[in-house]
Amino acid sequence: MKIGYQGVLHSHNHAAALAVTEEMQLTEGSFELVPLISSKNVVEALLSGEVEYGLMAVQNSIGGVVKESQEALLDKDLELVKEVILSISHSTFKLNNSIKNDDITEVISHPQALKQCATNLKRIYPNAMVAPVENTALAPKYVVEGKFGKNTAVVCAKVAGEYYKMTLVEEGIQDKSDNRTTFNMFRVPLTR
Ligand SMILES: O=C(O)C(=O)C[C@]1(C(=O)O)C=C[C@@H](O)C=C1
């Protein structure tokens, strides 16, 4: 069984996909998690039959409605099969310790993550602008690959920054400690 999800390895959506498979008591080897980056890609893969289930973030307690999912789901006839609410902790990383926080000029992440951490980001990196990328876990990947300058910091799950061997600046940087995201899993209705 293929489950497509918004995001890539070590994104919050990836964590949600693992939580869903646990809840459904799916055994290892009986499912495949397919990283599809965007909610739009998830909906397209569901409609084409490439995946049987599709998961995406729909709402956050600080950032509100997840716009990319709202837009992707608009006028689509999909059946909601599961809802999971996860507590979300964001961390911020830079390339290395020789870069001062004051010298960070840009912070990249998914727009929802940037929104959830806006006040703390201004405190940590007073001279930085924020810029959106497709997914939290793509932010550290892009920086280590050199797609952004070395004075770029990222916001992502702790596991994602560590995976790409970036330097942790601060963890738990969401503006409210109680930060929850609702993820929905859909399929194409069987009656169609
Ligand atoms: O899955 C991720 O890590 C994402 O980048 C997406 C997303 C979202 O769309 O809301 C997922 C959970 C958090 O609320 C922040 C970002």
PDB file of C-alpha atoms and ligand atoms in Angstrom:
ATOM      1  CA  MET A   1       0.000   0.000   0.000  1.00  0.00           C
ATOM      2  CA  LYS A   2       1.383   3.384  -1.018  1.00  0.00           C
ATOM      3  CA  ILE A   3       0.898   6.430   1.211  1.00  0.00           C
ATOM      4  CA  GLY A   4       1.931   9.711  -0.406  1.00  0.00           C
ATOM      5  CA  TYR A   5       2.720  12.639   1.863  1.00  0.00           C
ATOM      6  CA  GLN A   6       3.346  16.385   1.624  1.00  0.00           C
ATOM      7  CA  GLY A   7       7.058  16.793   2.327  1.00  0.00           C
ATOM      8  CA  VAL A   8      10.177  14.671   2.328  1.00  0.00           C
ATOM      9  CA  LEU A   9      12.158  12.501   4.772  1.00  0.00           C
ATOM     10  CA  HIS A  10      12.332  14.038   8.276  1.00  0.00           C
ATOM     11  CA  SER A  11       9.622  16.615   7.640  1.00  0.00           C
ATOM     12  CA  HIS A  12       6.797  16.999  10.167  1.00  0.00           C
ATOM     13  CA  ASN A  13       4.548  15.329   7.588  1.00  0.00           C
ATOM     14  CA  HIS A  14       6.916  12.360   7.538  1.00  0.00           C
ATOM     15  CA  ALA A  15       6.526  12.082  11.327  1.00  0.00           C
ATOM     16  CA  ALA A  16       2.746  12.293  10.887  1.00  0.00           C
ATOM     17  CA  ALA A  17       2.840   9.546   8.237  1.00  0.00           C
ATOM     18  CA  LEU A  18       4.744   7.279  10.641  1.00  0.00           C
ATOM     19  CA  ALA A  19       2.204   8.061  13.392  1.00  0.00           C
ATOM     20  CA  VAL A  20      -0.664   7.151  11.069  1.00  0.00           C
ATOM     21  CA  THR A  21       0.887   3.833  10.054  1.00  0.00           C
ATOM     22  CA  GLU A  22       1.388   3.009  13.733  1.00  0.00           C
ATOM     23  CA  GLU A  23      -2.200   3.913  14.549  1.00  0.00           C
ATOM     24  CA  MET A  24      -3.429   1.726  11.697  1.00  0.00           C
ATOM     25  CA  GLN A  25      -1.117  -1.042  12.994  1.00  0.00           C
ATOM     26  CA  LEU A  26       0.422  -1.497   9.550  1.00  0.00           C
ATOM     27  CA  THR A  27       3.352  -3.872   9.618  1.00  0.00           C
ATOM     28  CA  GLU A  28       6.742  -3.029   8.151  1.00  0.00           C
ATOM     29  CA  GLY A  29       6.899  -3.969   4.500  1.00  0.00           C
ATOM     30  CA  SER A  30       3.116  -3.713   4.076  1.00  0.00           C
ATOM     31  CA  PHE A  31       3.257  -0.011   3.167  1.00  0.00           C
ATOM     32  CA  GLU A  32       5.480   2.467   1.362  1.00  0.00           C
ATOM     33  CA  LEU A  33       5.754   6.148   2.279  1.00  0.00           C
ATOM     34  CA  VAL A  34       6.092   8.242  -0.878  1.00  0.00           C
ATOM     35  CA  PRO A  35       7.564  11.757  -0.411  1.00  0.00           C
ATOM     36  CA  LEU A  36       5.603  14.037  -2.736  1.00  0.00           C
ATOM     37  CA  ILE A  37       6.799  17.460  -1.428  1.00  0.00           C
ATOM     38  CA  SER A  38       3.615  19.468  -1.998  1.00  0.00           C
ATOM     39  CA  SER A  39      -0.083  19.024  -1.155  1.00  0.00           C
ATOM     40  CA  LYS A  40      -0.841  19.616  -4.841  1.00  0.00           C
ATOM     41  CA  ASN A  41       1.347  16.629  -5.777  1.00  0.00           C
ATOM     42  CA  VAL A  42      -0.416  14.523  -3.115  1.00  0.00           C
ATOM     43  CA  VAL A  43      -3.850  15.285  -4.594  1.00  0.00           C
ATOM     44  CA  GLU A  44      -2.605  14.608  -8.140  1.00  0.00           C
ATOM     45  CA  ALA A  45      -1.067  11.274  -7.102  1.00  0.00           C
ATOM     46  CA  LEU A  46      -4.338  10.252  -5.413  1.00  0.00           C
ATOM     47  CA  LEU A  47      -6.429  11.141  -8.465  1.00  0.00           C
ATOM     48  CA  SER A  48      -4.073   9.353 -10.886  1.00  0.00           C
ATOM     49  CA  GLY A  49      -4.009   6.237  -8.683  1.00  0.00           C
ATOM     50  CA  GLU A  50      -0.253   6.486  -8.081  1.00  0.00           C
ATOM     51  CA  VAL A  51      -0.905   6.275  -4.313  1.00  0.00           C
ATOM     52  CA  GLU A  52      -3.887   4.849  -2.396  1.00  0.00           C
ATOM     53  CA  TYR A  53      -3.643   7.252   0.533  1.00  0.00           C
ATOM     54  CA  GLY A  54      -2.498  10.855   0.703  1.00  0.00           C
ATOM     55  CA  LEU A  55      -1.482  12.804   3.812  1.00  0.00           C
ATOM     56  CA  MET A  56      -1.077  16.547   4.332  1.00  0.00           C
ATOM     57  CA  ALA A  57      -1.107  19.229   7.046  1.00  0.00           C
ATOM     58  CA  VAL A  58      -4.379  21.182   7.043  1.00  0.00           C
ATOM     59  CA  GLN A  59      -4.413  23.392  10.162  1.00  0.00           C
ATOM     60  CA  ASN A  60      -2.051  24.696  12.847  1.00  0.00           C
ATOM     61  CA  SER A  61      -2.841  26.153  16.262  1.00  0.00           C
ATOM     62  CA  ILE A  62      -0.563  29.191  15.699  1.00  0.00           C
ATOM     63  CA  GLY A  63      -0.402  29.582  11.907  1.00  0.00           C
ATOM     64  CA  GLY A  64      -4.034  28.728  11.099  1.00  0.00           C
ATOM     65  CA  VAL A  65      -5.134  27.100   7.849  1.00  0.00           C
ATOM     66  CA  VAL A  66      -2.363  25.527   5.739  1.00  0.00           C
ATOM     67  CA  LYS A  67      -2.900  27.451   2.527  1.00  0.00           C
ATOM     68  CA  GLU A  68      -1.220  25.053   0.110  1.00  0.00           C
ATOM     69  CA  SER A  69      -3.435  22.195   1.334  1.00  0.00           C
ATOM     70  CA  GLN A  70      -6.592  24.322   1.272  1.00  0.00           C
ATOM     71  CA  GLU A  71      -5.850  25.268  -2.343  1.00  0.00           C
ATOM     72  CA  ALA A  72      -4.944  21.723  -3.371  1.00  0.00           C
ATOM     73  CA  LEU A  73      -8.155  20.291  -1.876  1.00  0.00           C
ATOM     74  CA  LEU A  74     -10.477  22.922  -3.336  1.00  0.00           C
ATOM     75  CA  ASP A  75     -13.338  21.293  -5.298  1.00  0.00           C
ATOM     76  CA  LYS A  76     -11.719  17.837  -5.027  1.00  0.00           C
ATOM     77  CA  ASP A  77     -13.921  14.868  -4.152  1.00  0.00           C
ATOM     78  CA  LEU A  78     -11.740  13.028  -1.641  1.00  0.00           C
ATOM     79  CA  GLU A  79     -12.684  10.936   1.371  1.00  0.00           C
ATOM     80  CA  LEU A  80     -11.143  11.764   4.752  1.00  0.00           C
ATOM     81  CA  VAL A  81      -9.940   8.486   6.265  1.00  0.00           C
ATOM     82  CA  LYS A  82      -7.824   9.587   9.206  1.00  0.00           C
ATOM     83  CA  GLU A  83      -6.939  12.664  11.210  1.00  0.00           C
ATOM     84  CA  VAL A  84      -3.860  12.961  13.392  1.00  0.00           C
ATOM     85  CA  ILE A  85      -2.866  15.926  15.561  1.00  0.00           C
ATOM     86  CA  LEU A  86       0.824  16.238  16.407  1.00  0.00           C
ATOM     87  CA  SER A  87       2.674  18.529  18.764  1.00  0.00           C
ATOM     88  CA  ILE A  88       5.170  20.399  16.570  1.00  0.00           C
ATOM     89  CA  SER A  89       8.610  21.521  17.734  1.00  0.00           C
ATOM     90  CA  HIS A  90      10.775  23.566  15.388  1.00  0.00           C
ATOM     91  CA  SER A  91      14.541  23.994  15.626  1.00  0.00           C
ATOM     92  CA  THR A  92      16.822  26.429  13.878  1.00  0.00           C
ATOM     93  CA  PHE A  93      20.208  25.535  12.388  1.00  0.00           C
ATOM     94  CA  LYS A  94      23.045  27.315  10.581  1.00  0.00           C
ATOM     95  CA  LEU A  95      25.969  25.913   8.578  1.00  0.00           C
ATOM     96  CA  ASN A  96      28.622  26.254  11.284  1.00  0.00           C
ATOM     97  CA  ASN A  97      29.635  28.154  14.418  1.00  0.00           C
ATOM     98  CA  SER A  98      31.953  30.563  12.594  1.00  0.00           C
ATOM     99  CA  ILE A  99      28.819  32.282  11.280  1.00  0.00           C
ATOM    100  CA  LYS A 100      27.429  34.684  13.887  1.00  0.00           C
ATOM    101  CA  ASN A 101      23.669  34.859  14.370  1.00  0.00           C
ATOM    102  CA  ASP A 102      23.854  38.608  13.630  1.00  0.00           C
ATOM    103  CA  ASP A 103      25.380  37.791  10.228  1.00  0.00           C
ATOM    104  CA  ILE A 104      22.468  35.575   9.181  1.00  0.00           C
ATOM    105  CA  THR A 105      20.729  37.428   6.337  1.00  0.00           C
ATOM    106  CA  GLU A 106      18.018  34.926   5.418  1.00  0.00           C
ATOM    107  CA  VAL A 107      15.993  32.208   7.154  1.00  0.00           C
ATOM    108  CA  ILE A 108      14.311  29.618   4.965  1.00  0.00           C
ATOM    109  CA  SER A 109      11.541  27.101   5.697  1.00  0.00           C
ATOM    110  CA  HIS A 110       7.955  26.207   4.836  1.00  0.00           C
ATOM    111  CA  PRO A 111       5.783  29.364   5.168  1.00  0.00           C
ATOM    112  CA  GLN A 112       3.765  27.714   7.977  1.00  0.00           C
ATOM    113  CA  ALA A 113       6.927  27.049  10.024  1.00  0.00           C
ATOM    114  CA  LEU A 114       8.163  30.620   9.476  1.00  0.00           C
ATOM    115  CA  LYS A 115       4.776  31.910  10.650  1.00  0.00           C
ATOM    116  CA  GLN A 116       4.813  29.700  13.767  1.00  0.00           C
ATOM    117  CA  CYS A 117       8.288  31.007  14.764  1.00  0.00           C
ATOM    118  CA  ALA A 118       8.095  34.644  13.555  1.00  0.00           C
ATOM    119  CA  THR A 119       8.754  36.386  16.906  1.00  0.00           C
ATOM    120  CA  ASN A 120      11.579  34.080  18.004  1.00  0.00           C
ATOM    121  CA  LEU A 121      13.252  34.339  14.598  1.00  0.00           C
ATOM    122  CA  LYS A 122      13.406  38.143  14.908  1.00  0.00           C
ATOM    123  CA  ARG A 123      15.083  37.728  18.308  1.00  0.00           C
ATOM    124  CA  ILE A 124      17.615  35.084  17.210  1.00  0.00           C
ATOM    125  CA  TYR A 125      18.493  36.602  13.820  1.00  0.00           C
ATOM    126  CA  PRO A 126      17.799  40.357  14.096  1.00  0.00           C
ATOM    127  CA  ASN A 127      19.205  41.094  10.608  1.00  0.00           C
ATOM    128  CA  ALA A 128      17.493  38.347   8.638  1.00  0.00           C
ATOM    129  CA  MET A 129      14.642  38.253   6.147  1.00  0.00           C
ATOM    130  CA  VAL A 130      12.499  35.137   5.829  1.00  0.00           C
ATOM    131  CA  ALA A 131      12.013  33.247   2.560  1.00  0.00           C
ATOM    132  CA  PRO A 132       9.732  30.304   1.769  1.00  0.00           C
ATOM    133  CA  VAL A 133      10.790  26.887   0.492  1.00  0.00           C
ATOM    134  CA  GLU A 134       8.509  23.924  -0.284  1.00  0.00           C
ATOM    135  CA  ASN A 135       9.052  21.975   2.947  1.00  0.00           C
ATOM    136  CA  THR A 136      10.851  22.290   6.296  1.00  0.00           C
ATOM    137  CA  ALA A 137      13.112  19.294   5.609  1.00  0.00           C
ATOM    138  CA  LEU A 138      14.165  20.664   2.202  1.00  0.00           C
ATOM    139  CA  ALA A 139      15.573  23.809   3.883  1.00  0.00           C
ATOM    140  CA  PRO A 140      18.700  22.160   5.409  1.00  0.00           C
ATOM    141  CA  LYS A 141      19.176  20.108   2.224  1.00  0.00           C
ATOM    142  CA  TYR A 142      19.205  23.259   0.086  1.00  0.00           C
ATOM    143  CA  VAL A 143      21.675  25.046   2.385  1.00  0.00           C
ATOM    144  CA  VAL A 144      24.190  22.175   2.556  1.00  0.00           C
ATOM    145  CA  GLU A 145      23.915  21.728  -1.214  1.00  0.00           C
ATOM    146  CA  GLY A 146      24.849  25.410  -1.660  1.00  0.00           C
ATOM    147  CA  LYS A 147      21.539  26.472  -3.224  1.00  0.00           C
ATOM    148  CA  PHE A 148      21.461  29.352  -0.711  1.00  0.00           C
ATOM    149  CA  GLY A 149      24.335  31.469   0.640  1.00  0.00           C
ATOM    150  CA  LYS A 150      26.296  30.394   3.719  1.00  0.00           C
ATOM    151  CA  ASN A 151      24.619  33.118   5.793  1.00  0.00           C
ATOM    152  CA  THR A 152      21.280  31.328   5.457  1.00  0.00           C
ATOM    153  CA  ALA A 153      19.688  29.686   8.507  1.00  0.00           C
ATOM    154  CA  VAL A 154      16.844  27.165   8.457  1.00  0.00           C
ATOM    155  CA  VAL A 155      13.786  26.179  10.506  1.00  0.00           C
ATOM    156  CA  CYS A 156      12.973  22.477  10.536  1.00  0.00           C
ATOM    157  CA  ALA A 157      12.491  19.482  12.828  1.00  0.00           C
ATOM    158  CA  LYS A 158      15.577  18.743  14.949  1.00  0.00           C
ATOM    159  CA  VAL A 159      16.009  15.390  13.228  1.00  0.00           C
ATOM    160  CA  ALA A 160      16.169  17.073   9.786  1.00  0.00           C
ATOM    161  CA  GLY A 161      18.917  19.566  10.703  1.00  0.00           C
ATOM    162  CA  GLU A 162      20.928  16.796  12.359  1.00  0.00           C
ATOM    163  CA  TYR A 163      20.484  14.532   9.342  1.00  0.00           C
ATOM    164  CA  TYR A 164      22.121  17.190   7.141  1.00  0.00           C
ATOM    165  CA  LYS A 165      24.826  17.838   9.793  1.00  0.00           C
ATOM    166  CA  MET A 166      23.998  21.494  10.279  1.00  0.00           C
ATOM    167  CA  THR A 167      24.774  23.340  13.554  1.00  0.00           C
ATOM    168  CA  LEU A 168      21.906  23.644  16.032  1.00  0.00           C
ATOM    169  CA  VAL A 169      21.295  27.243  17.137  1.00  0.00           C
ATOM    170  CA  GLU A 170      18.148  26.769  19.223  1.00  0.00           C
ATOM    171  CA  GLU A 171      15.388  24.189  19.599  1.00  0.00           C
ATOM    172  CA  GLY A 172      11.730  24.619  20.469  1.00  0.00           C
ATOM    173  CA  ILE A 173      11.555  28.024  18.734  1.00  0.00           C
ATOM    174  CA  GLN A 174       7.783  28.017  18.001  1.00  0.00           C
ATOM    175  CA  ASP A 175       6.307  31.221  19.469  1.00  0.00           C
ATOM    176  CA  LYS A 176       3.943  29.256  21.724  1.00  0.00           C
ATOM    177  CA  SER A 177       5.123  26.055  23.373  1.00  0.00           C
ATOM    178  CA  ASP A 178       1.711  24.524  22.695  1.00  0.00           C
ATOM    179  CA  ASN A 179       1.962  24.193  18.906  1.00  0.00           C
ATOM    180  CA  ARG A 180      -0.203  21.580  17.226  1.00  0.00           C
ATOM    181  CA  THR A 181      -0.717  20.690  13.578  1.00  0.00           C
ATOM    182  CA  THR A 182      -3.658  18.685  12.262  1.00  0.00           C
ATOM    183  CA  PHE A 183      -2.823  16.272   9.440  1.00  0.00           C
ATOM    184  CA  ASN A 184      -5.495  14.659   7.277  1.00  0.00           C
ATOM    185  CA  MET A 185      -5.209  11.456   5.276  1.00  0.00           C
ATOM    186  CA  PHE A 186      -7.438  11.078   2.220  1.00  0.00           C
ATOM    187  CA  ARG A 187      -8.310   8.516  -0.428  1.00  0.00           C
ATOM    188  CA  VAL A 188     -10.411   8.556  -3.568  1.00  0.00           C
ATOM    189  CA  PRO A 189     -14.000   7.555  -2.550  1.00  0.00           C
ATOM    190  CA  LEU A 190     -14.594   3.874  -3.273  1.00  0.00           C
ATOM    191  CA  THR A 191     -18.100   4.491  -4.633  1.00  0.00           C
ATOM    192  CA  ARG A 192     -16.898   6.420  -7.650  1.00  0.00           C
TER     193      ARG A 192
HETATM  194  O1  LIG B   1       5.893  18.738   6.863  1.00  0.00           O
HETATM  195  C1  LIG B   1       6.580  19.739   7.014  1.00  0.00           C
HETATM  196  O2  LIG B   1       7.614  19.718   7.683  1.00  0.00           O
HETATM  197  C2  LIG B   1       6.212  20.993   6.317  1.00  0.00           C
HETATM  198  O3  LIG B   1       7.082  21.725   5.870  1.00  0.00           O
HETATM  199  C3  LIG B   1       4.763  21.346   6.208  1.00  0.00           C
HETATM  200  C4  LIG B   1       4.103  21.877   7.484  1.00  0.00           C
HETATM  201  C5  LIG B   1       2.715  22.514   7.101  1.00  0.00           C
HETATM  202  O4  LIG B   1       2.333  22.499   5.950  1.00  0.00           O
HETATM  203  O5  LIG B   1       2.054  23.009   8.026  1.00  0.00           O
HETATM  204  C6  LIG B   1       3.810  20.767   8.428  1.00  0.00           C
HETATM  205  C7  LIG B   1       3.787  20.955   9.772  1.00  0.00           C
HETATM  206  C8  LIG B   1       4.128  22.257  10.401  1.00  0.00           C
HETATM  207  O6  LIG B   1       2.915  22.905  10.712  1.00  0.00           O
HETATM  208  C9  LIG B   1       4.882  23.140   9.462  1.00  0.00           C
HETATM  209  C10 LIG B   1       4.906  22.916   8.125  1.00  0.00           C
END
